[in-house]
mmCIF file of C-alpha atoms in Angstrom:
data_model
loop_
_atom_site.group_PDB
_atom_site.id
_atom_site.type_symbol
_atom_site.label_atom_id
_atom_site.label_comp_id
_atom_site.label_asym_id
_atom_site.label_seq_id
_atom_site.Cartn_x
_atom_site.Cartn_y
_atom_site.Cartn_z
ATOM 1 C CA MET A 511 22.865 -14.543 1.592
ATOM 2 C CA THR A 512 24.321 -12.092 -1.381
ATOM 3 C CA PRO A 513 21.961 -9.282 -2.025
ATOM 4 C CA ASN A 514 20.575 -9.135 -5.623
ATOM 5 C CA PRO A 515 18.967 -5.942 -6.138
ATOM 6 C CA LEU A 516 17.533 -6.439 -9.635
ATOM 7 C CA LEU A 517 15.779 -9.651 -8.222
ATOM 8 C CA GLY A 518 14.490 -7.249 -5.518
ATOM 9 C CA VAL A 519 12.981 -4.926 -8.118
ATOM 10 C CA LEU A 520 11.429 -8.070 -9.238
ATOM 11 C CA PHE A 521 9.765 -8.863 -6.161
ATOM 12 C CA HIS A 522 8.926 -5.311 -5.738
ATOM 13 C CA TRP A 523 6.943 -5.221 -9.021
ATOM 14 C CA LEU A 524 5.258 -8.397 -7.872
ATOM 15 C CA GLY A 525 4.287 -6.609 -4.335
ATOM 16 C CA GLY A 526 3.049 -3.811 -6.704
ATOM 17 C CA LEU A 527 0.938 -6.237 -8.735
ATOM 18 C CA PHE A 528 -0.715 -7.541 -5.900
ATOM 19 C CA SER A 529 -1.470 -3.979 -4.486
ATOM 20 C CA ALA A 530 -3.048 -2.828 -7.587
ATOM 21 C CA SER A 531 -5.222 -5.952 -7.723
ATOM 22 C CA PHE A 532 -6.366 -6.067 -4.246
ATOM 23 C CA TYR A 533 -9.729 -4.165 -4.885
ATOM 24 C CA VAL A 534 -10.967 -6.158 -7.971
ATOM 25 C CA PRO A 535 -12.272 -8.995 -5.726
ATOM 26 C CA TYR A 536 -13.884 -6.460 -3.839
ATOM 27 C CA LYS A 537 -15.824 -4.737 -6.207
ATOM 28 C CA ARG A 538 -17.692 -7.907 -6.961
ATOM 29 C CA ILE A 539 -18.873 -8.378 -3.206
ATOM 30 C CA GLN A 540 -22.691 -7.619 -3.419
ATOM 31 C CA LYS A 541 -25.193 -5.672 -0.980
ATOM 32 C CA TRP A 542 -22.375 -5.202 1.468
ATOM 33 C CA SER A 543 -21.683 -1.777 3.122
ATOM 34 C CA TRP A 544 -18.112 -0.467 2.896
ATOM 35 C CA GLU A 545 -17.215 -0.875 6.186
ATOM 36 C CA ILE A 546 -18.431 -4.599 6.246
ATOM 37 C CA PHE A 547 -16.263 -5.771 3.430
ATOM 38 C CA TRP A 548 -13.439 -3.374 4.287
ATOM 39 C CA LEU A 549 -13.260 -4.850 7.911
ATOM 40 C CA THR A 550 -13.605 -8.292 6.801
ATOM 41 C CA GLY A 551 -10.680 -8.127 4.334
ATOM 42 C CA GLY A 552 -8.870 -6.329 6.751
ATOM 43 C CA ILE A 553 -8.747 -9.002 8.992
ATOM 44 C CA PHE A 554 -7.010 -11.287 6.834
ATOM 45 C CA SER A 555 -4.862 -8.313 5.251
ATOM 46 C CA TRP A 556 -3.454 -7.055 8.611
ATOM 47 C CA PHE A 557 -3.789 -10.098 11.445
ATOM 48 C CA LEU A 558 -4.381 -13.479 9.792
ATOM 49 C CA CYS A 559 -2.113 -13.684 6.849
ATOM 50 C CA PRO A 560 0.804 -11.692 8.678
ATOM 51 C CA TRP A 561 0.741 -13.818 11.283
ATOM 52 C CA PHE A 562 0.362 -16.986 9.463
ATOM 53 C CA PHE A 563 3.049 -16.913 6.965
ATOM 54 C CA ALA A 564 5.470 -15.463 9.442
ATOM 55 C CA MET A 565 4.898 -18.477 11.891
ATOM 56 C CA VAL A 566 5.360 -20.761 8.646
ATOM 57 C CA GLN A 567 8.434 -19.134 7.061
ATOM 58 C CA THR A 568 10.251 -17.952 10.253
ATOM 59 C CA GLU A 569 11.878 -19.724 13.006
ATOM 60 C CA ASP A 570 10.799 -19.218 16.696
ATOM 61 C CA LEU A 571 8.410 -16.319 15.953
ATOM 62 C CA PHE A 572 7.176 -15.757 19.222
ATOM 63 C CA GLY A 573 10.526 -16.207 21.120
ATOM 64 C CA VAL A 574 11.860 -13.421 18.598
ATOM 65 C CA LEU A 575 9.019 -10.885 19.391
ATOM 66 C CA GLY A 576 9.158 -12.027 23.015
ATOM 67 C CA SER A 577 12.990 -11.146 23.196
ATOM 68 C CA THR A 578 12.245 -7.598 21.115
ATOM 69 C CA PRO A 579 13.045 -4.544 23.225
ATOM 70 C CA ALA A 580 9.523 -3.025 23.982
ATOM 71 C CA SER A 581 10.443 0.413 22.426
ATOM 72 C CA THR A 582 10.976 -1.263 19.233
ATOM 73 C CA LEU A 583 7.867 -2.900 19.194
ATOM 74 C CA GLN A 584 6.223 0.192 20.232
ATOM 75 C CA GLN A 585 7.499 2.304 17.625
ATOM 76 C CA CYS A 586 6.500 -0.275 14.846
ATOM 77 C CA PHE A 587 2.970 -0.277 16.199
ATOM 78 C CA LEU A 588 2.634 3.296 16.270
ATOM 79 C CA TRP A 589 4.054 3.626 13.051
ATOM 80 C CA GLY A 590 1.710 1.209 11.520
ATOM 81 C CA LEU A 591 -1.259 3.140 13.524
ATOM 82 C CA GLY A 592 -0.174 6.417 11.617
ATOM 83 C CA TRP A 593 0.099 4.645 8.503
ATOM 84 C CA GLY A 594 -3.478 3.609 8.864
ATOM 85 C CA PHE A 595 -4.454 7.222 9.360
ATOM 86 C CA GLY A 596 -3.087 8.066 5.847
ATOM 87 C CA GLY A 597 -4.941 5.560 4.151
ATOM 88 C CA LEU A 598 -8.324 6.532 5.537
ATOM 89 C CA THR A 599 -7.677 10.062 4.507
ATOM 90 C CA PHE A 600 -6.546 9.434 0.957
ATOM 91 C CA GLY A 601 -9.958 9.585 -0.354
ATOM 92 C CA LEU A 602 -11.107 12.966 1.161
ATOM 93 C CA ALA A 603 -7.675 14.505 -0.250
ATOM 94 C CA VAL A 604 -8.647 13.396 -3.696
ATOM 95 C CA ARG A 605 -12.214 14.934 -2.880
ATOM 96 C CA TYR A 606 -11.461 18.186 -1.898
ATOM 97 C CA MET A 607 -8.561 18.874 -4.301
ATOM 98 C CA GLY A 608 -9.474 16.698 -7.350
ATOM 99 C CA ILE A 609 -7.760 13.506 -8.668
ATOM 100 C CA SER A 610 -4.613 15.374 -10.251
ATOM 101 C CA SER A 611 -3.727 17.566 -7.329
ATOM 102 C CA GLY A 612 -4.753 15.013 -4.417
ATOM 103 C CA MET A 613 -3.010 12.236 -6.029
ATOM 104 C CA ALA A 614 -0.086 14.243 -6.946
ATOM 105 C CA ILE A 615 0.461 15.583 -3.261
ATOM 106 C CA VAL A 616 -0.525 12.470 -1.367
ATOM 107 C CA LEU A 617 1.376 9.884 -3.357
ATOM 108 C CA GLY A 618 4.495 12.511 -4.092
ATOM 109 C CA LEU A 619 4.874 12.928 -0.219
ATOM 110 C CA THR A 620 4.791 9.558 0.672
ATOM 111 C CA THR A 621 7.442 8.494 -1.992
ATOM 112 C CA VAL A 622 9.767 10.923 -0.989
ATOM 113 C CA LEU A 623 9.264 10.885 2.889
ATOM 114 C CA GLY A 624 8.729 7.396 3.077
ATOM 115 C CA THR A 625 12.082 6.800 0.969
ATOM 116 C CA LEU A 626 14.568 9.710 2.106
ATOM 117 C CA GLY A 627 13.099 10.135 5.405
ATOM 118 C CA PRO A 628 14.690 7.179 7.394
ATOM 119 C CA PRO A 629 18.315 7.800 6.130
ATOM 120 C CA ILE A 630 17.577 11.497 6.865
ATOM 121 C CA PHE A 631 16.569 10.947 10.543
ATOM 122 C CA ASP A 632 18.911 8.456 11.242
ATOM 123 C CA GLY A 633 21.741 10.642 9.816
ATOM 124 C CA THR A 634 23.031 8.505 6.874
ATOM 125 C CA ILE A 635 21.868 10.520 3.985
ATOM 126 C CA GLY A 636 25.387 12.191 3.546
ATOM 127 C CA ALA A 637 27.119 8.944 3.238
ATOM 128 C CA VAL A 638 24.251 7.647 0.886
ATOM 129 C CA LEU A 639 24.600 10.880 -1.391
ATOM 130 C CA ALA A 640 28.499 10.313 -1.145
ATOM 131 C CA THR A 641 28.204 7.144 -3.445
ATOM 132 C CA THR A 642 27.492 6.557 -6.943
ATOM 133 C CA SER A 643 24.720 3.718 -6.061
ATOM 134 C CA GLY A 644 23.300 6.183 -3.356
ATOM 135 C CA GLN A 645 22.997 8.829 -5.980
ATOM 136 C CA PHE A 646 21.451 6.545 -8.176
ATOM 137 C CA ALA A 647 18.747 5.718 -5.486
ATOM 138 C CA VAL A 648 17.916 9.460 -4.849
ATOM 139 C CA GLY A 649 17.932 9.905 -8.628
ATOM 140 C CA GLY A 650 15.442 7.320 -9.089
ATOM 141 C CA THR A 651 13.108 8.499 -6.150
ATOM 142 C CA LEU A 652 13.079 12.097 -7.971
ATOM 143 C CA MET A 653 12.070 10.545 -11.197
ATOM 144 C CA THR A 654 9.451 8.830 -9.217
ATOM 145 C CA LEU A 655 7.879 11.774 -8.115
ATOM 146 C CA VAL A 656 7.880 13.347 -11.461
ATOM 147 C CA GLY A 657 6.038 10.131 -12.768
ATOM 148 C CA VAL A 658 3.670 10.436 -10.122
ATOM 149 C CA ILE A 659 2.978 13.962 -11.144
ATOM 150 C CA VAL A 660 2.658 13.021 -14.892
ATOM 151 C CA VAL A 661 0.327 10.277 -14.484
ATOM 152 C CA ALA A 662 -1.953 12.334 -12.207
ATOM 153 C CA ARG A 663 -1.897 15.044 -15.118
ATOM 154 C CA ALA A 664 -2.910 12.120 -17.317
ATOM 155 C CA THR A 665 -5.958 11.035 -15.048
ATOM 156 C CA ALA A 666 -7.205 14.505 -14.744
ATOM 157 C CA GLU A 667 -6.731 14.902 -18.559
ATOM 158 C CA LYS A 668 -8.561 11.496 -19.267
ATOM 159 C CA ASN A 669 -11.397 12.469 -16.899
ATOM 160 C CA ARG A 670 -11.820 16.069 -18.370
ATOM 161 C CA SER A 671 -11.900 14.327 -21.707
ATOM 162 C CA LEU A 672 -14.644 12.231 -20.788
ATOM 163 C CA GLY A 673 -16.631 14.498 -19.312
ATOM 164 C CA THR A 674 -16.158 12.885 -15.762
ATOM 165 C CA THR A 675 -14.368 15.956 -13.981
ATOM 166 C CA GLU A 676 -15.095 16.873 -10.280
ATOM 167 C CA GLU A 677 -17.894 18.966 -9.374
ATOM 168 C CA ALA A 678 -16.693 22.267 -8.685
ATOM 169 C CA GLU A 679 -18.687 22.650 -5.370
ATOM 170 C CA THR A 680 -16.900 19.761 -3.975
ATOM 171 C CA ILE A 681 -13.358 21.424 -4.542
ATOM 172 C CA ASP A 682 -12.101 23.106 -1.511
ATOM 173 C CA MET A 683 -8.322 23.568 -2.042
ATOM 174 C CA LYS A 684 -7.524 24.846 1.501
ATOM 175 C CA LYS A 685 -8.825 22.209 3.236
ATOM 176 C CA GLY A 686 -7.953 19.489 0.421
ATOM 177 C CA LEU A 687 -4.340 20.765 0.817
ATOM 178 C CA ALA A 688 -4.228 20.384 4.442
ATOM 179 C CA ILE A 689 -5.852 16.780 4.228
ATOM 180 C CA ALA A 690 -3.386 15.773 1.371
ATOM 181 C CA ALA A 691 -0.539 16.909 3.196
ATOM 182 C CA PHE A 692 -1.598 14.960 6.402
ATOM 183 C CA SER A 693 -2.700 12.089 4.312
ATOM 184 C CA GLY A 694 1.010 11.993 2.537
ATOM 185 C CA VAL A 695 2.993 12.298 5.531
ATOM 186 C CA MET A 696 1.066 9.654 7.508
ATOM 187 C CA SER A 697 1.062 7.315 4.709
ATOM 188 C CA ALA A 698 4.791 7.387 4.796
ATOM 189 C CA CYS A 699 4.973 6.041 8.226
ATOM 190 C CA PHE A 700 4.593 2.437 7.157
ATOM 191 C CA ALA A 701 8.433 2.957 5.436
ATOM 192 C CA PHE A 702 9.370 4.325 9.065
ATOM 193 C CA GLY A 703 7.818 1.393 10.725
ATOM 194 C CA ILE A 704 9.589 -1.129 8.462
ATOM 195 C CA ALA A 705 13.028 0.867 9.128
ATOM 196 C CA ALA A 706 12.198 0.864 12.919
ATOM 197 C CA GLY A 707 11.857 -3.021 12.785
ATOM 198 C CA LYS A 708 15.509 -3.661 12.019
ATOM 199 C CA PRO A 709 16.082 -5.223 15.508
ATOM 200 C CA ILE A 710 13.362 -7.643 14.858
ATOM 201 C CA ARG A 711 14.853 -8.538 11.835
ATOM 202 C CA GLU A 712 18.327 -9.211 13.385
ATOM 203 C CA LEU A 713 17.072 -11.152 16.272
ATOM 204 C CA THR A 714 14.937 -13.208 13.356
ATOM 205 C CA LEU A 715 17.964 -13.988 11.379
ATOM 206 C CA GLU A 716 20.092 -15.080 14.501
ATOM 207 C CA ALA A 717 17.310 -17.729 15.184
ATOM 208 C CA GLY A 718 17.954 -19.414 12.013
ATOM 209 C CA THR A 719 15.499 -17.907 9.618
ATOM 210 C CA ASP A 720 16.581 -17.741 6.010
ATOM 211 C CA HIS A 721 17.539 -14.063 5.045
ATOM 212 C CA LEU A 722 14.611 -13.712 2.589
ATOM 213 C CA TRP A 723 11.996 -13.967 5.338
ATOM 214 C CA GLN A 724 13.471 -11.531 7.796
ATOM 215 C CA GLY A 725 10.937 -9.011 7.502
ATOM 216 C CA LEU A 726 7.943 -11.091 8.195
ATOM 217 C CA PRO A 727 7.835 -10.699 11.732
ATOM 218 C CA VAL A 728 8.044 -7.087 11.292
ATOM 219 C CA LEU A 729 4.981 -6.930 9.359
ATOM 220 C CA CYS A 730 2.997 -8.527 12.256
ATOM 221 C CA VAL A 731 3.846 -5.716 14.269
ATOM 222 C CA VAL A 732 3.193 -2.792 11.757
ATOM 223 C CA LEU A 733 0.121 -4.196 10.340
ATOM 224 C CA LEU A 734 -1.357 -4.791 14.126
ATOM 225 C CA GLY A 735 -0.941 -0.818 14.259
ATOM 226 C CA GLY A 736 -3.033 -0.345 10.887
ATOM 227 C CA LEU A 737 -5.618 -2.804 11.812
ATOM 228 C CA THR A 738 -6.004 -1.039 14.868
ATOM 229 C CA THR A 739 -6.702 2.277 13.155
ATOM 230 C CA ASN A 740 -8.944 0.743 10.056
ATOM 231 C CA ALA A 741 -10.913 -1.478 12.911
ATOM 232 C CA VAL A 742 -11.639 1.549 15.125
ATOM 233 C CA TRP A 743 -12.968 3.560 11.934
ATOM 234 C CA CYS A 744 -14.962 0.748 10.683
ATOM 235 C CA ILE A 745 -16.462 -0.080 13.821
ATOM 236 C CA TYR A 746 -17.655 3.472 14.290
ATOM 237 C CA LEU A 747 -19.182 3.135 10.677
ATOM 238 C CA ILE A 748 -20.973 0.040 11.641
ATOM 239 C CA ALA A 749 -22.584 1.617 14.718
ATOM 240 C CA LYS A 750 -23.418 4.836 12.899
ATOM 241 C CA ASN A 751 -25.154 3.061 10.069
ATOM 242 C CA GLY A 752 -26.380 -0.051 11.780
ATOM 243 C CA SER A 753 -24.756 -2.137 9.293
ATOM 244 C CA ALA A 754 -23.794 -4.986 11.554
ATOM 245 C CA LYS A 755 -26.444 -7.326 10.458
ATOM 246 C CA GLU A 756 -25.133 -7.395 7.003
ATOM 247 C CA PHE A 757 -22.437 -9.804 8.752
ATOM 248 C CA PHE A 758 -25.360 -12.435 9.132
ATOM 249 C CA GLY A 759 -26.966 -12.299 5.854
ATOM 250 C CA GLN A 760 -29.135 -9.117 6.244
ATOM 251 C CA VAL A 761 -29.113 -6.374 3.942
ATOM 252 C CA ALA A 762 -28.716 -3.041 5.571
ATOM 253 C CA LYS A 763 -31.685 -1.086 4.170
ATOM 254 C CA GLY A 764 -34.816 -3.198 3.939
ATOM 255 C CA THR A 765 -35.793 -6.821 4.894
ATOM 256 C CA GLU A 766 -33.870 -8.678 2.313
ATOM 257 C CA ARG A 767 -31.886 -11.486 3.261
ATOM 258 C CA LEU A 768 -28.935 -12.502 1.102
ATOM 259 C CA GLN A 769 -28.883 -16.262 0.077
ATOM 260 C CA GLY A 770 -26.453 -18.480 1.356
ATOM 261 C CA ASN A 771 -24.307 -18.968 -1.436
ATOM 262 C CA MET A 772 -24.011 -15.364 -2.054
ATOM 263 C CA MET A 773 -22.718 -14.761 1.391
ATOM 264 C CA VAL A 774 -20.091 -17.424 1.268
ATOM 265 C CA LYS A 775 -19.058 -15.889 -1.896
ATOM 266 C CA ASN A 776 -18.943 -12.369 -0.253
ATOM 267 C CA TYR A 777 -16.574 -13.609 2.573
ATOM 268 C CA LEU A 778 -14.410 -15.670 0.148
ATOM 269 C CA LEU A 779 -13.966 -12.575 -2.028
ATOM 270 C CA ALA A 780 -13.258 -10.139 0.981
ATOM 271 C CA ALA A 781 -10.708 -12.903 2.091
ATOM 272 C CA LEU A 782 -9.257 -12.933 -1.292
ATOM 273 C CA GLY A 783 -9.024 -9.331 -1.552
ATOM 274 C CA GLY A 784 -7.371 -9.127 1.697
ATOM 275 C CA ALA A 785 -4.970 -11.716 1.090
ATOM 276 C CA PHE A 786 -3.955 -9.915 -2.168
ATOM 277 C CA TRP A 787 -3.505 -6.654 -0.214
ATOM 278 C CA TYR A 788 -1.299 -8.687 2.292
ATOM 279 C CA PHE A 789 0.963 -9.999 -0.457
ATOM 280 C CA GLN A 790 1.926 -6.658 -1.708
ATOM 281 C CA PHE A 791 3.882 -6.523 1.757
ATOM 282 C CA PHE A 792 5.085 -10.090 1.674
ATOM 283 C CA PHE A 793 6.817 -9.522 -1.460
ATOM 284 C CA TYR A 794 8.170 -6.089 -0.063
ATOM 285 C CA THR A 795 9.994 -7.597 2.565
ATOM 286 C CA MET A 796 11.348 -10.538 -0.034
ATOM 287 C CA GLY A 797 12.397 -7.376 -2.362
ATOM 288 C CA GLU A 798 13.879 -5.478 0.323
ATOM 289 C CA SER A 799 16.178 -8.193 1.723
ATOM 290 C CA ASN A 800 17.600 -8.109 -2.067
ATOM 291 C CA MET A 801 18.360 -4.419 -2.182
ATOM 292 C CA GLY A 802 21.708 -4.490 -0.176
ATOM 293 C CA LYS A 803 22.945 -1.437 1.584
ATOM 294 C CA TYR A 804 20.269 1.215 0.317
ATOM 295 C CA GLU A 805 17.308 -1.179 1.161
ATOM 296 C CA PHE A 806 15.540 2.276 2.150
ATOM 297 C CA SER A 807 15.024 2.765 -1.978
ATOM 298 C CA SER A 808 12.618 -0.307 -1.654
ATOM 299 C CA TRP A 809 9.692 2.488 -0.697
ATOM 300 C CA THR A 810 10.042 4.114 -3.710
ATOM 301 C CA ILE A 811 10.106 1.198 -6.308
ATOM 302 C CA HIS A 812 7.155 -0.244 -4.320
ATOM 303 C CA MET A 813 4.979 2.723 -4.815
ATOM 304 C CA ALA A 814 6.167 3.289 -8.346
ATOM 305 C CA SER A 815 4.844 -0.377 -8.792
ATOM 306 C CA ILE A 816 1.497 0.294 -7.384
ATOM 307 C CA ILE A 817 0.892 2.987 -9.885
ATOM 308 C CA ILE A 818 2.202 1.092 -13.006
ATOM 309 C CA PHE A 819 -0.261 -1.766 -12.306
ATOM 310 C CA SER A 820 -3.237 -0.002 -11.023
ATOM 311 C CA THR A 821 -2.602 2.073 -14.437
ATOM 312 C CA LEU A 822 -2.496 -1.396 -16.445
ATOM 313 C CA TRP A 823 -5.747 -2.556 -14.662
ATOM 314 C CA GLY A 824 -7.609 0.648 -15.383
ATOM 315 C CA LEU A 825 -6.487 0.067 -18.910
ATOM 316 C CA ALA A 826 -7.504 -3.574 -18.755
ATOM 317 C CA LEU A 827 -11.034 -2.620 -17.436
ATOM 318 C CA MET A 828 -11.464 0.093 -20.246
ATOM 319 C CA GLU A 829 -11.433 3.217 -18.165
ATOM 320 C CA TRP A 830 -9.323 4.914 -20.671
ATOM 321 C CA LYS A 831 -11.549 3.999 -23.370
ATOM 322 C CA GLY A 832 -12.426 6.961 -25.473
ATOM 323 C CA SER A 833 -9.955 9.378 -23.574
ATOM 324 C CA ASN A 834 -8.203 11.663 -26.079
ATOM 325 C CA LYS A 835 -4.628 11.503 -27.436
ATOM 326 C CA LYS A 836 -3.114 14.141 -24.800
ATOM 327 C CA SER A 837 -4.163 11.871 -21.981
ATOM 328 C CA ARG A 838 -2.634 8.589 -23.556
ATOM 329 C CA MET A 839 0.526 10.557 -24.360
ATOM 330 C CA LEU A 840 0.698 11.867 -20.585
ATOM 331 C CA LEU A 841 0.116 8.332 -19.341
ATOM 332 C CA LEU A 842 2.626 6.530 -21.635
ATOM 333 C CA THR A 843 5.185 9.280 -20.396
ATOM 334 C CA GLY A 844 4.053 8.640 -16.759
ATOM 335 C CA ILE A 845 4.483 5.164 -16.656
ATOM 336 C CA SER A 846 7.736 5.185 -18.710
ATOM 337 C CA LEU A 847 9.227 7.160 -16.047
ATOM 338 C CA LEU A 848 8.035 5.093 -13.237
ATOM 339 C CA VAL A 849 9.535 1.822 -15.041
ATOM 340 C CA LEU A 850 12.793 3.509 -15.600
ATOM 341 C CA ALA A 851 12.931 4.729 -12.037
ATOM 342 C CA THR A 852 12.539 1.570 -10.542
ATOM 343 C CA LEU A 853 15.479 0.081 -13.189
ATOM 344 C CA VAL A 854 17.705 2.961 -12.266
ATOM 345 C CA ILE A 855 17.312 2.234 -8.344
ATOM 346 C CA GLY A 856 17.880 -1.415 -8.967
ATOM 347 C CA VAL A 857 21.064 -0.963 -11.234
ATOM 348 C CA GLY A 858 22.454 1.589 -8.658
ATOM 349 C CA ASN A 859 22.263 -0.668 -5.872
ATOM 350 C CA SER A 860 23.657 -3.371 -7.990
ATOM 351 C CA LEU A 861 26.900 -0.990 -8.005
ATOM 352 C CA GLN A 862 27.543 -1.209 -4.218
#
């Protein structure tokens, strides 16, 4: 299969759209605690969907994973485990630093480390920078970093103009900086997990799987690590809050019970949100398989796409209604930079 980087960018945009949309079904779930719907949806996100689609779209999935070196499986799992910690601490970083600083540091670190980290650690960054297409990829990454900062600044300005800024007593820059750095670094682990799965992709292709689906078995292992981190935390919260009974229809506080149709609706919404979340990486692997020699640049496009479509959802849900002109101009500038960055990377990879 001949790589098609511009098609790869399109797949990454689709992945970004699903990532930005997964919380929409969750918001319609009624009278379930966070840990209940997060774990329920997560079972679909990190276990059922990855294994189902890998079994359907790839050849001899269990044979491939069975012949994969144990060290490769271990690396993929551990990178996924680390990535889970990044996601769980993102909210804390924003809480202690504010949206502008927290979002910029976490997403900025994740973008740069997740994109440039793998070629730096495998010693190929010099060769990347020596080519025009590689320079485009790195340049697009830096442009994305600027776009992230501008969007974060626009969000903070929007909140200020609407009078929804963070309470001063919740801001702790020293603590927030440490948490944001931790979250940003750990969130980038997913990109390292995908890179570590190269032997799995090679074995998948040897088994006769189409080039487009080679990354699906890797997701099974990496997401299993993410499931472990999130499940442990959710189970801890369930035990602490006594919310396990919500699985069976009883509201955590009080004796009220949910009607059967509401319970079914909650489970279906959690499943839909979980499936949406998985599809971001389903399309990520499709995009990565089309990026050619510099597939590491996929992470930047993925992060940029998530921010683009998350912002568009915010606009559609009227979250920016009444904000001042400065915030809207900053937002337009940031989104334009992010869109341009993904196109720069796609065009650069096409020059290979």
